[in-house]
Amino acid sequence: MRKSTFLKWKLRQAAFITRALASTNHVVLAHIIPMRRCNLACGYCNEYDQTSKPVSLEVMKKRLDKLAELGTSIVTISGGEPMMHPELDRIIRHIRSRGMIAGLISNGYYFTPDRIKRLNEAGLDSLQISIDNVAPDEVSRKSLRVLDKKLRYLAEHADFHININSVIGGGIKQPEDALTVAQRAVELGFSTTVGVIHDEDGTLKPLTEKEKEIFHAVKKLGNKDHARLNWFQDSIAEGKPYEWRCRSGSRYLYICEDGLVHWCSQQRGYPGIPLEDYSMEDFKREYKTEKWCAPTCTIQCVHQVGILDNWRDPQMTPVQIRREQKQKEKERVGEVLRAD
Ligand code: SF4
Ligand code: SF4
């Protein structure tokens, strides 16, 4: 990444954070899925299929226009594997043309020098690749050995910010792989983060002593901004729940390939409203709705968005919100009757 581009990236980050702190009335980050299909089949993943078609460019543009209307600062394209979408560059261009920051999450398999240059030209701002292990195994082929050549291409040609995420916990066989991945990322000039994952049965268990040691070593190597924002991970690493306010459905949106708004990739179905119909009323309701799954949540990006508002606007359970709505309705009816 050129120094001038890096400075521009930092300035744009500072601008969206300032804007998010100044007002709670817009979306900070939206994940959008242009394609559910993936070329891999990771054993732990529930976010892909092997048959679906890409969402058309025309439909994607309409969804992006609606996100722009909701004041969205950052749109991150995710999947499946979004690099398989034939119109990815034009989707990125559209995000940029609407004044939003364009991010991409990919498994890294499709990067060639030519493809990277086209992403530069389209205006991609940032890329994240998750690498699960050093050598491929039966669970994951997102492996350093397979991807190292692609990382070297990126180091040489990419003019966008690159973060490499490694993972620890959840019974991953070789926890030391996370450190090898992070060291290679730093060597190539990328930022690096580490994700703590749940055990296979979804329960929150503390990391083993060895895993904790590696987790702290990787964090030290990593992106200082992310480390400062990801203090929830220290609780998760200890197997303890973490109290915070998840603002999904408002400050964070997850838009699936069918164009429905969900809380996040792991809570699909709620609220399940088409993006085109999503109103500020929905936004406000979800902003103040306490999420039952928050204490054990490990989704880094939603935690980071949550930090912007954690200090303000306490949340309520759905039952309390319904009660409050009924009370308001009663008061409105009372006012009308009194006026009559
Ligand atoms: S590469 Fe990503 S989307 Fe594809 S199967 Fe693996 S985790 Fe899921
Ligand atoms: S708390 Fe986590 S799992 Fe629950 S809705 Fe928010 S982001 Fe999703």
mmCIF file of C-alpha atoms and ligand atoms in Angstrom:
data_model
loop_
_atom_site.group_PDB
_atom_site.id
_atom_site.type_symbol
_atom_site.label_atom_id
_atom_site.label_comp_id
_atom_site.label_asym_id
_atom_site.label_seq_id
_atom_site.Cartn_x
_atom_site.Cartn_y
_atom_site.Cartn_z
ATOM 1 C CA MET A 1 0.000 0.000 0.000
ATOM 2 C CA ARG A 2 1.458 3.384 -1.010
ATOM 3 C CA LYS A 3 2.166 5.824 1.832
ATOM 4 C CA SER A 4 -0.237 8.427 0.390
ATOM 5 C CA THR A 5 -3.022 5.814 0.138
ATOM 6 C CA PHE A 6 -2.313 4.707 3.715
ATOM 7 C CA LEU A 7 -2.701 8.302 4.947
ATOM 8 C CA LYS A 8 -5.939 8.721 2.995
ATOM 9 C CA TRP A 9 -7.220 5.447 4.533
ATOM 10 C CA LYS A 10 -6.372 6.669 8.056
ATOM 11 C CA LEU A 11 -8.100 10.012 7.415
ATOM 12 C CA ARG A 12 -11.240 8.315 6.119
ATOM 13 C CA GLN A 13 -11.268 6.048 9.190
ATOM 14 C CA ALA A 14 -10.967 9.082 11.487
ATOM 15 C CA ALA A 15 -13.809 10.788 9.576
ATOM 16 C CA PHE A 16 -16.277 7.896 9.925
ATOM 17 C CA ILE A 17 -15.461 7.456 13.635
ATOM 18 C CA THR A 18 -15.992 11.179 14.303
ATOM 19 C CA ARG A 19 -19.288 11.082 12.404
ATOM 20 C CA ALA A 20 -20.431 7.948 14.293
ATOM 21 C CA LEU A 21 -19.633 9.524 17.655
ATOM 22 C CA ALA A 22 -21.452 12.730 16.735
ATOM 23 C CA SER A 23 -24.722 11.058 15.668
ATOM 24 C CA THR A 24 -26.491 7.730 16.242
ATOM 25 C CA ASN A 25 -28.844 8.167 13.274
ATOM 26 C CA HIS A 26 -26.986 6.289 10.561
ATOM 27 C CA VAL A 27 -25.580 2.853 9.763
ATOM 28 C CA VAL A 28 -21.857 2.576 10.486
ATOM 29 C CA LEU A 29 -21.113 -0.786 8.863
ATOM 30 C CA ALA A 30 -23.103 -3.052 6.545
ATOM 31 C CA HIS A 31 -22.065 -6.504 5.398
ATOM 32 C CA ILE A 32 -23.604 -7.369 2.058
ATOM 33 C CA ILE A 33 -23.632 -10.751 0.306
ATOM 34 C CA PRO A 34 -23.542 -10.628 -3.516
ATOM 35 C CA MET A 35 -23.014 -14.389 -3.785
ATOM 36 C CA ARG A 36 -23.586 -17.230 -1.325
ATOM 37 C CA ARG A 37 -21.548 -19.672 -3.387
ATOM 38 C CA CYS A 38 -18.031 -20.593 -2.284
ATOM 39 C CA ASN A 39 -15.177 -22.539 -3.855
ATOM 40 C CA LEU A 40 -14.295 -24.046 -0.450
ATOM 41 C CA ALA A 41 -16.297 -26.003 2.113
ATOM 42 C CA CYS A 42 -14.811 -25.275 5.548
ATOM 43 C CA GLY A 43 -16.047 -27.745 8.148
ATOM 44 C CA TYR A 44 -17.286 -25.123 10.646
ATOM 45 C CA CYS A 45 -18.964 -22.769 8.144
ATOM 46 C CA ASN A 46 -22.722 -22.142 7.812
ATOM 47 C CA GLU A 47 -22.407 -19.227 5.380
ATOM 48 C CA TYR A 48 -21.933 -20.852 1.967
ATOM 49 C CA ASP A 49 -23.454 -23.099 -0.661
ATOM 50 C CA GLN A 50 -22.053 -24.630 -3.821
ATOM 51 C CA THR A 51 -24.789 -23.905 -6.320
ATOM 52 C CA SER A 52 -26.320 -20.437 -5.995
ATOM 53 C CA LYS A 53 -26.133 -17.800 -8.695
ATOM 54 C CA PRO A 54 -24.641 -14.308 -8.243
ATOM 55 C CA VAL A 55 -27.041 -11.481 -7.384
ATOM 56 C CA SER A 56 -27.340 -9.252 -10.475
ATOM 57 C CA LEU A 57 -25.430 -5.961 -10.638
ATOM 58 C CA GLU A 58 -28.678 -4.030 -11.073
ATOM 59 C CA VAL A 59 -30.135 -5.485 -7.847
ATOM 60 C CA MET A 60 -26.855 -4.952 -5.979
ATOM 61 C CA LYS A 61 -26.807 -1.289 -7.056
ATOM 62 C CA LYS A 62 -30.356 -0.767 -5.724
ATOM 63 C CA ARG A 63 -29.366 -2.309 -2.378
ATOM 64 C CA LEU A 64 -26.247 -0.139 -2.211
ATOM 65 C CA ASP A 65 -28.306 2.964 -3.007
ATOM 66 C CA LYS A 66 -30.603 2.118 -0.090
ATOM 67 C CA LEU A 67 -27.566 1.701 2.197
ATOM 68 C CA ALA A 68 -26.333 5.110 1.047
ATOM 69 C CA GLU A 69 -29.788 6.550 1.918
ATOM 70 C CA LEU A 70 -29.409 5.069 5.420
ATOM 71 C CA GLY A 71 -26.174 7.042 5.727
ATOM 72 C CA THR A 72 -23.922 3.953 5.757
ATOM 73 C CA SER A 73 -20.215 4.705 6.259
ATOM 74 C CA ILE A 74 -18.652 1.331 5.332
ATOM 75 C CA VAL A 75 -19.928 -1.477 3.113
ATOM 76 C CA THR A 76 -18.054 -4.766 3.411
ATOM 77 C CA ILE A 77 -18.678 -7.332 0.692
ATOM 78 C CA SER A 78 -18.746 -10.847 2.075
ATOM 79 C CA GLY A 79 -20.004 -14.296 1.090
ATOM 80 C CA GLY A 80 -19.644 -17.188 0.281
ATOM 81 C CA GLU A 81 -16.662 -16.130 -1.759
ATOM 82 C CA PRO A 82 -17.347 -12.672 -3.264
ATOM 83 C CA MET A 83 -14.353 -12.903 -5.640
ATOM 84 C CA MET A 84 -16.462 -15.418 -7.622
ATOM 85 C CA HIS A 85 -18.972 -12.666 -8.464
ATOM 86 C CA PRO A 86 -18.472 -11.672 -12.135
ATOM 87 C CA GLU A 87 -19.320 -7.982 -11.460
ATOM 88 C CA LEU A 88 -17.393 -7.495 -8.238
ATOM 89 C CA ASP A 89 -15.352 -4.546 -9.557
ATOM 90 C CA ARG A 90 -18.485 -2.676 -10.606
ATOM 91 C CA ILE A 91 -20.069 -3.323 -7.210
ATOM 92 C CA ILE A 92 -16.985 -1.801 -5.551
ATOM 93 C CA ARG A 93 -17.076 1.186 -7.928
ATOM 94 C CA HIS A 94 -20.730 1.768 -7.044
ATOM 95 C CA ILE A 95 -19.985 1.719 -3.307
ATOM 96 C CA ARG A 96 -17.255 4.312 -3.822
ATOM 97 C CA SER A 97 -19.395 6.436 -6.146
ATOM 98 C CA ARG A 98 -21.970 6.711 -3.303
ATOM 99 C CA GLY A 99 -19.288 8.032 -0.941
ATOM 100 C CA MET A 100 -19.013 4.877 1.174
ATOM 101 C CA ILE A 101 -15.861 2.972 2.179
ATOM 102 C CA ALA A 102 -15.521 -0.352 0.295
ATOM 103 C CA GLY A 103 -14.258 -3.429 2.161
ATOM 104 C CA LEU A 104 -13.956 -7.053 1.055
ATOM 105 C CA ILE A 105 -13.710 -10.354 2.941
ATOM 106 C CA SER A 106 -12.235 -13.181 0.886
ATOM 107 C CA ASN A 107 -10.618 -16.575 1.314
ATOM 108 C CA GLY A 108 -7.741 -15.343 -0.861
ATOM 109 C CA TYR A 109 -7.788 -18.079 -3.503
ATOM 110 C CA TYR A 110 -8.522 -15.858 -6.522
ATOM 111 C CA PHE A 111 -5.830 -13.185 -6.169
ATOM 112 C CA THR A 112 -3.503 -12.818 -9.153
ATOM 113 C CA PRO A 113 -1.437 -9.706 -10.012
ATOM 114 C CA ASP A 114 -3.937 -8.722 -12.714
ATOM 115 C CA ARG A 115 -6.972 -9.247 -10.457
ATOM 116 C CA ILE A 116 -5.351 -7.178 -7.685
ATOM 117 C CA LYS A 117 -4.639 -4.312 -10.099
ATOM 118 C CA ARG A 118 -8.284 -4.303 -11.186
ATOM 119 C CA LEU A 119 -9.377 -4.082 -7.539
ATOM 120 C CA ASN A 120 -6.999 -1.113 -7.116
ATOM 121 C CA GLU A 121 -8.624 0.584 -10.099
ATOM 122 C CA ALA A 122 -12.139 -0.130 -8.808
ATOM 123 C CA GLY A 123 -11.229 1.720 -5.589
ATOM 124 C CA LEU A 124 -11.239 -1.067 -3.002
ATOM 125 C CA ASP A 125 -10.284 0.361 0.406
ATOM 126 C CA SER A 126 -9.634 -2.726 2.517
ATOM 127 C CA LEU A 127 -9.405 -6.494 2.394
ATOM 128 C CA GLN A 128 -9.543 -9.125 5.122
ATOM 129 C CA ILE A 129 -8.427 -12.720 4.682
ATOM 130 C CA SER A 130 -8.876 -15.286 7.467
ATOM 131 C CA ILE A 131 -6.227 -17.997 7.566
ATOM 132 C CA ASP A 132 -7.094 -20.978 9.752
ATOM 133 C CA ASN A 133 -3.953 -23.104 9.750
ATOM 134 C CA VAL A 134 -0.500 -23.567 8.231
ATOM 135 C CA ALA A 135 -1.227 -26.795 6.327
ATOM 136 C CA PRO A 136 -4.632 -27.771 4.944
ATOM 137 C CA ASP A 137 -6.598 -30.380 6.859
ATOM 138 C CA GLU A 138 -10.060 -31.962 6.680
ATOM 139 C CA VAL A 139 -11.683 -28.894 8.331
ATOM 140 C CA SER A 140 -10.089 -25.999 6.449
ATOM 141 C CA ARG A 141 -8.036 -25.290 3.351
ATOM 142 C CA LYS A 142 -7.655 -21.600 4.220
ATOM 143 C CA SER A 143 -4.023 -22.396 4.897
ATOM 144 C CA LEU A 144 -0.838 -20.371 4.884
ATOM 145 C CA ARG A 145 0.976 -22.908 2.732
ATOM 146 C CA VAL A 146 -1.689 -22.712 0.035
ATOM 147 C CA LEU A 147 -2.112 -18.931 0.237
ATOM 148 C CA ASP A 148 1.449 -17.687 0.717
ATOM 149 C CA LYS A 149 1.938 -17.009 -2.996
ATOM 150 C CA LYS A 150 -1.298 -14.984 -3.061
ATOM 151 C CA LEU A 151 -0.145 -12.979 -0.043
ATOM 152 C CA ARG A 152 3.118 -12.154 -1.844
ATOM 153 C CA TYR A 153 1.137 -10.924 -4.876
ATOM 154 C CA LEU A 154 -0.936 -8.749 -2.558
ATOM 155 C CA ALA A 155 2.147 -7.346 -0.813
ATOM 156 C CA GLU A 156 3.580 -6.396 -4.172
ATOM 157 C CA HIS A 157 0.557 -5.041 -6.039
ATOM 158 C CA ALA A 158 -2.285 -4.069 -3.674
ATOM 159 C CA ASP A 159 -3.006 -0.433 -3.076
ATOM 160 C CA PHE A 160 -5.557 -1.115 -0.337
ATOM 161 C CA HIS A 161 -5.306 -1.939 3.347
ATOM 162 C CA ILE A 162 -4.901 -5.657 4.110
ATOM 163 C CA ASN A 163 -5.630 -7.444 7.379
ATOM 164 C CA ILE A 164 -4.896 -11.105 7.986
ATOM 165 C CA ASN A 165 -7.028 -12.725 10.675
ATOM 166 C CA SER A 166 -5.959 -15.929 12.390
ATOM 167 C CA VAL A 167 -8.093 -18.000 14.763
ATOM 168 C CA ILE A 168 -7.649 -19.686 18.101
ATOM 169 C CA GLY A 169 -9.861 -21.896 20.326
ATOM 170 C CA GLY A 170 -12.777 -24.074 19.240
ATOM 171 C CA GLY A 171 -10.589 -27.162 19.395
ATOM 172 C CA ILE A 172 -8.265 -25.972 16.582
ATOM 173 C CA LYS A 173 -5.613 -28.678 16.446
ATOM 174 C CA GLN A 174 -2.444 -26.577 16.149
ATOM 175 C CA PRO A 175 -2.921 -23.332 18.122
ATOM 176 C CA GLU A 176 0.683 -22.298 17.345
ATOM 177 C CA ASP A 177 -0.369 -21.925 13.680
ATOM 178 C CA ALA A 178 -2.065 -18.635 14.639
ATOM 179 C CA LEU A 179 1.321 -17.191 15.601
ATOM 180 C CA THR A 180 3.010 -18.443 12.411
ATOM 181 C CA VAL A 181 0.220 -16.838 10.331
ATOM 182 C CA ALA A 182 0.448 -13.535 12.240
ATOM 183 C CA GLN A 183 4.247 -13.415 11.932
ATOM 184 C CA ARG A 184 4.045 -13.958 8.178
ATOM 185 C CA ALA A 185 1.396 -11.222 7.875
ATOM 186 C CA VAL A 186 3.599 -8.727 9.700
ATOM 187 C CA GLU A 187 6.624 -9.766 7.616
ATOM 188 C CA LEU A 188 4.662 -8.911 4.463
ATOM 189 C CA GLY A 189 3.582 -5.522 5.822
ATOM 190 C CA PHE A 190 -0.069 -6.378 6.609
ATOM 191 C CA SER A 191 -1.981 -5.749 9.808
ATOM 192 C CA THR A 192 -3.095 -8.813 11.737
ATOM 193 C CA THR A 193 -5.878 -9.741 14.153
ATOM 194 C CA VAL A 194 -6.831 -12.916 15.967
ATOM 195 C CA GLY A 195 -10.342 -14.267 16.453
ATOM 196 C CA VAL A 196 -11.260 -16.352 19.487
ATOM 197 C CA ILE A 197 -13.837 -18.938 18.516
ATOM 198 C CA HIS A 198 -16.313 -21.020 20.479
ATOM 199 C CA ASP A 199 -15.975 -24.691 21.130
ATOM 200 C CA GLU A 200 -17.446 -27.035 18.511
ATOM 201 C CA ASP A 201 -20.712 -27.363 20.482
ATOM 202 C CA GLY A 202 -21.032 -23.548 20.622
ATOM 203 C CA THR A 203 -20.271 -23.312 24.342
ATOM 204 C CA LEU A 204 -17.944 -20.773 25.868
ATOM 205 C CA LYS A 205 -14.925 -22.531 27.321
ATOM 206 C CA PRO A 206 -11.725 -20.880 28.523
ATOM 207 C CA LEU A 207 -8.690 -21.260 26.260
ATOM 208 C CA THR A 208 -6.056 -23.689 27.506
ATOM 209 C CA GLU A 209 -2.887 -22.169 29.039
ATOM 210 C CA LYS A 210 -0.973 -22.835 25.808
ATOM 211 C CA GLU A 211 -3.737 -21.236 23.685
ATOM 212 C CA LYS A 212 -3.804 -18.185 25.987
ATOM 213 C CA GLU A 213 -0.051 -17.740 25.654
ATOM 214 C CA ILE A 214 -0.303 -17.841 21.856
ATOM 215 C CA PHE A 215 -3.375 -15.581 21.871
ATOM 216 C CA HIS A 216 -1.500 -12.864 23.797
ATOM 217 C CA ALA A 217 1.605 -13.242 21.593
ATOM 218 C CA VAL A 218 -0.505 -12.807 18.431
ATOM 219 C CA LYS A 219 -2.326 -9.810 19.934
ATOM 220 C CA LYS A 220 1.011 -8.146 20.668
ATOM 221 C CA LEU A 221 2.076 -8.561 17.062
ATOM 222 C CA GLY A 222 -1.223 -7.286 15.754
ATOM 223 C CA ASN A 223 -2.909 -4.095 14.774
ATOM 224 C CA LYS A 224 -2.773 -1.848 17.887
ATOM 225 C CA ASP A 225 -6.121 -0.190 17.038
ATOM 226 C CA HIS A 226 -7.860 -3.572 16.796
ATOM 227 C CA ALA A 227 -6.199 -4.811 20.009
ATOM 228 C CA ARG A 228 -7.504 -1.732 21.829
ATOM 229 C CA LEU A 229 -11.021 -2.325 20.454
ATOM 230 C CA ASN A 230 -11.136 -6.083 21.030
ATOM 231 C CA TRP A 231 -10.897 -6.214 24.815
ATOM 232 C CA PHE A 232 -14.061 -8.356 24.837
ATOM 233 C CA GLN A 233 -11.784 -11.145 23.601
ATOM 234 C CA ASP A 234 -9.943 -11.214 26.933
ATOM 235 C CA SER A 235 -13.220 -12.254 28.653
ATOM 236 C CA ILE A 236 -14.030 -14.783 25.939
ATOM 237 C CA ALA A 237 -10.485 -16.231 26.248
ATOM 238 C CA GLU A 238 -11.180 -16.751 29.959
ATOM 239 C CA GLY A 239 -14.529 -18.396 29.146
ATOM 240 C CA LYS A 240 -16.437 -15.525 30.781
ATOM 241 C CA PRO A 241 -19.466 -13.715 29.324
ATOM 242 C CA TYR A 242 -18.946 -10.075 28.301
ATOM 243 C CA GLU A 243 -21.492 -7.305 28.909
ATOM 244 C CA TRP A 244 -21.924 -4.895 25.990
ATOM 245 C CA ARG A 245 -24.631 -3.395 23.776
ATOM 246 C CA CYS A 246 -24.942 -5.061 20.381
ATOM 247 C CA ARG A 247 -26.360 -2.524 17.882
ATOM 248 C CA SER A 248 -27.004 -4.973 15.054
ATOM 249 C CA GLY A 249 -30.071 -4.173 12.972
ATOM 250 C CA SER A 250 -29.200 -0.486 13.277
ATOM 251 C CA ARG A 251 -25.583 0.667 13.421
ATOM 252 C CA TYR A 252 -24.559 -2.701 11.932
ATOM 253 C CA LEU A 253 -26.582 -4.466 9.206
ATOM 254 C CA TYR A 254 -26.156 -7.866 7.583
ATOM 255 C CA ILE A 255 -27.822 -8.041 4.150
ATOM 256 C CA CYS A 256 -28.155 -11.554 2.768
ATOM 257 C CA GLU A 257 -28.241 -12.536 -0.910
ATOM 258 C CA ASP A 258 -32.066 -12.278 -0.850
ATOM 259 C CA GLY A 259 -31.823 -8.643 0.226
ATOM 260 C CA LEU A 260 -33.145 -9.219 3.767
ATOM 261 C CA VAL A 261 -31.733 -7.418 6.807
ATOM 262 C CA HIS A 262 -30.550 -9.694 9.614
ATOM 263 C CA TRP A 263 -28.871 -9.024 12.941
ATOM 264 C CA CYS A 264 -25.680 -10.746 11.753
ATOM 265 C CA SER A 265 -24.380 -13.838 9.935
ATOM 266 C CA GLN A 266 -25.083 -16.008 12.993
ATOM 267 C CA GLN A 267 -28.564 -14.617 13.747
ATOM 268 C CA ARG A 268 -30.200 -14.769 10.351
ATOM 269 C CA GLY A 269 -33.982 -14.499 10.391
ATOM 270 C CA TYR A 270 -34.122 -11.521 12.785
ATOM 271 C CA PRO A 271 -35.571 -9.072 11.881
ATOM 272 C CA GLY A 272 -35.682 -10.537 8.330
ATOM 273 C CA ILE A 273 -37.140 -7.373 6.754
ATOM 274 C CA PRO A 274 -36.374 -6.560 3.078
ATOM 275 C CA LEU A 275 -33.712 -3.837 2.898
ATOM 276 C CA GLU A 276 -35.854 -1.798 0.486
ATOM 277 C CA ASP A 277 -38.551 -1.538 3.211
ATOM 278 C CA TYR A 278 -36.159 -0.945 6.096
ATOM 279 C CA SER A 279 -37.192 2.253 7.835
ATOM 280 C CA MET A 280 -35.753 4.499 10.537
ATOM 281 C CA GLU A 281 -38.451 3.034 12.795
ATOM 282 C CA ASP A 282 -36.864 -0.444 12.333
ATOM 283 C CA PHE A 283 -33.420 1.106 12.811
ATOM 284 C CA LYS A 284 -34.441 2.771 16.086
ATOM 285 C CA ARG A 285 -36.220 -0.323 17.439
ATOM 286 C CA GLU A 286 -33.176 -2.535 16.820
ATOM 287 C CA TYR A 287 -30.820 0.116 18.225
ATOM 288 C CA LYS A 288 -32.489 -0.157 21.582
ATOM 289 C CA THR A 289 -33.182 -3.924 21.512
ATOM 290 C CA GLU A 290 -30.986 -5.932 23.865
ATOM 291 C CA LYS A 291 -29.646 -9.018 22.024
ATOM 292 C CA TRP A 292 -29.952 -12.243 24.036
ATOM 293 C CA CYS A 293 -26.812 -13.641 22.361
ATOM 294 C CA ALA A 294 -24.551 -10.671 23.230
ATOM 295 C CA PRO A 295 -22.725 -12.001 26.334
ATOM 296 C CA THR A 296 -21.086 -14.871 24.428
ATOM 297 C CA CYS A 297 -20.782 -13.211 21.015
ATOM 298 C CA THR A 298 -17.389 -13.443 19.273
ATOM 299 C CA ILE A 299 -18.147 -11.381 16.139
ATOM 300 C CA GLN A 300 -15.344 -8.813 16.158
ATOM 301 C CA CYS A 301 -16.704 -6.252 13.705
ATOM 302 C CA VAL A 302 -20.067 -5.897 15.511
ATOM 303 C CA HIS A 303 -18.283 -5.492 18.856
ATOM 304 C CA GLN A 304 -16.165 -2.723 17.323
ATOM 305 C CA VAL A 305 -19.248 -0.921 16.007
ATOM 306 C CA GLY A 306 -20.873 -1.381 19.445
ATOM 307 C CA ILE A 307 -18.026 0.483 21.165
ATOM 308 C CA LEU A 308 -19.099 3.703 19.430
ATOM 309 C CA ASP A 309 -22.364 3.706 21.418
ATOM 310 C CA ASN A 310 -21.619 1.507 24.436
ATOM 311 C CA TRP A 311 -21.459 4.549 26.696
ATOM 312 C CA ARG A 312 -24.931 5.828 25.744
ATOM 313 C CA ASP A 313 -28.533 4.724 25.252
ATOM 314 C CA PRO A 314 -29.095 1.625 27.457
ATOM 315 C CA GLN A 315 -31.051 -1.155 25.744
ATOM 316 C CA MET A 316 -34.302 -2.933 26.636
ATOM 317 C CA THR A 317 -35.528 -6.493 26.181
ATOM 318 C CA PRO A 318 -38.062 -7.071 23.354
ATOM 319 C CA VAL A 319 -40.807 -7.503 26.005
ATOM 320 C CA GLN A 320 -39.978 -4.123 27.577
ATOM 321 C CA ILE A 321 -39.963 -2.506 24.115
ATOM 322 C CA ARG A 322 -43.415 -3.942 23.294
ATOM 323 C CA ARG A 323 -44.731 -2.698 26.655
ATOM 324 C CA GLU A 324 -43.328 0.761 25.967
ATOM 325 C CA GLN A 325 -44.928 0.781 22.486
ATOM 326 C CA LYS A 326 -48.328 -0.232 23.915
ATOM 327 C CA GLN A 327 -48.059 2.475 26.565
ATOM 328 C CA LYS A 328 -47.304 5.083 23.869
ATOM 329 C CA GLU A 329 -50.257 3.881 21.773
ATOM 330 C CA LYS A 330 -52.561 4.175 24.810
ATOM 331 C CA GLU A 331 -51.320 7.709 25.441
ATOM 332 C CA ARG A 332 -51.890 8.639 21.778
ATOM 333 C CA VAL A 333 -55.474 7.270 21.843
ATOM 334 C CA GLY A 334 -56.079 9.160 25.114
ATOM 335 C CA GLU A 335 -54.882 12.410 23.543
ATOM 336 C CA VAL A 336 -57.189 11.926 20.496
ATOM 337 C CA LEU A 337 -60.192 11.205 22.744
ATOM 338 C CA ARG A 338 -59.450 14.228 24.935
ATOM 339 C CA ALA A 339 -59.145 16.416 21.842
ATOM 340 C CA ASP A 340 -62.586 15.129 20.643
HETATM 341 S S1 SF4 B 1 -14.060 -19.917 2.627
HETATM 342 FE FE1 SF4 B 1 -15.324 -18.712 3.999
HETATM 343 S S2 SF4 B 1 -17.411 -18.805 3.109
HETATM 344 FE FE2 SF4 B 1 -16.175 -20.389 2.112
HETATM 345 S S3 SF4 B 1 -16.668 -22.221 3.285
HETATM 346 FE FE3 SF4 B 1 -14.781 -21.344 4.169
HETATM 347 S S4 SF4 B 1 -15.469 -19.972 5.843
HETATM 348 FE FE4 SF4 B 1 -17.248 -20.472 4.557
HETATM 349 S S1 SF4 B 2 -24.700 -10.245 19.823
HETATM 350 FE FE1 SF4 B 2 -23.387 -11.142 18.258
HETATM 351 S S2 SF4 B 2 -24.481 -12.975 17.621
HETATM 352 FE FE2 SF4 B 2 -25.944 -11.672 18.695
HETATM 353 S S3 SF4 B 2 -26.910 -10.406 17.130
HETATM 354 FE FE3 SF4 B 2 -25.195 -9.241 17.921
HETATM 355 S S4 SF4 B 2 -23.519 -9.739 16.542
HETATM 356 FE FE4 SF4 B 2 -25.059 -11.305 16.235
#
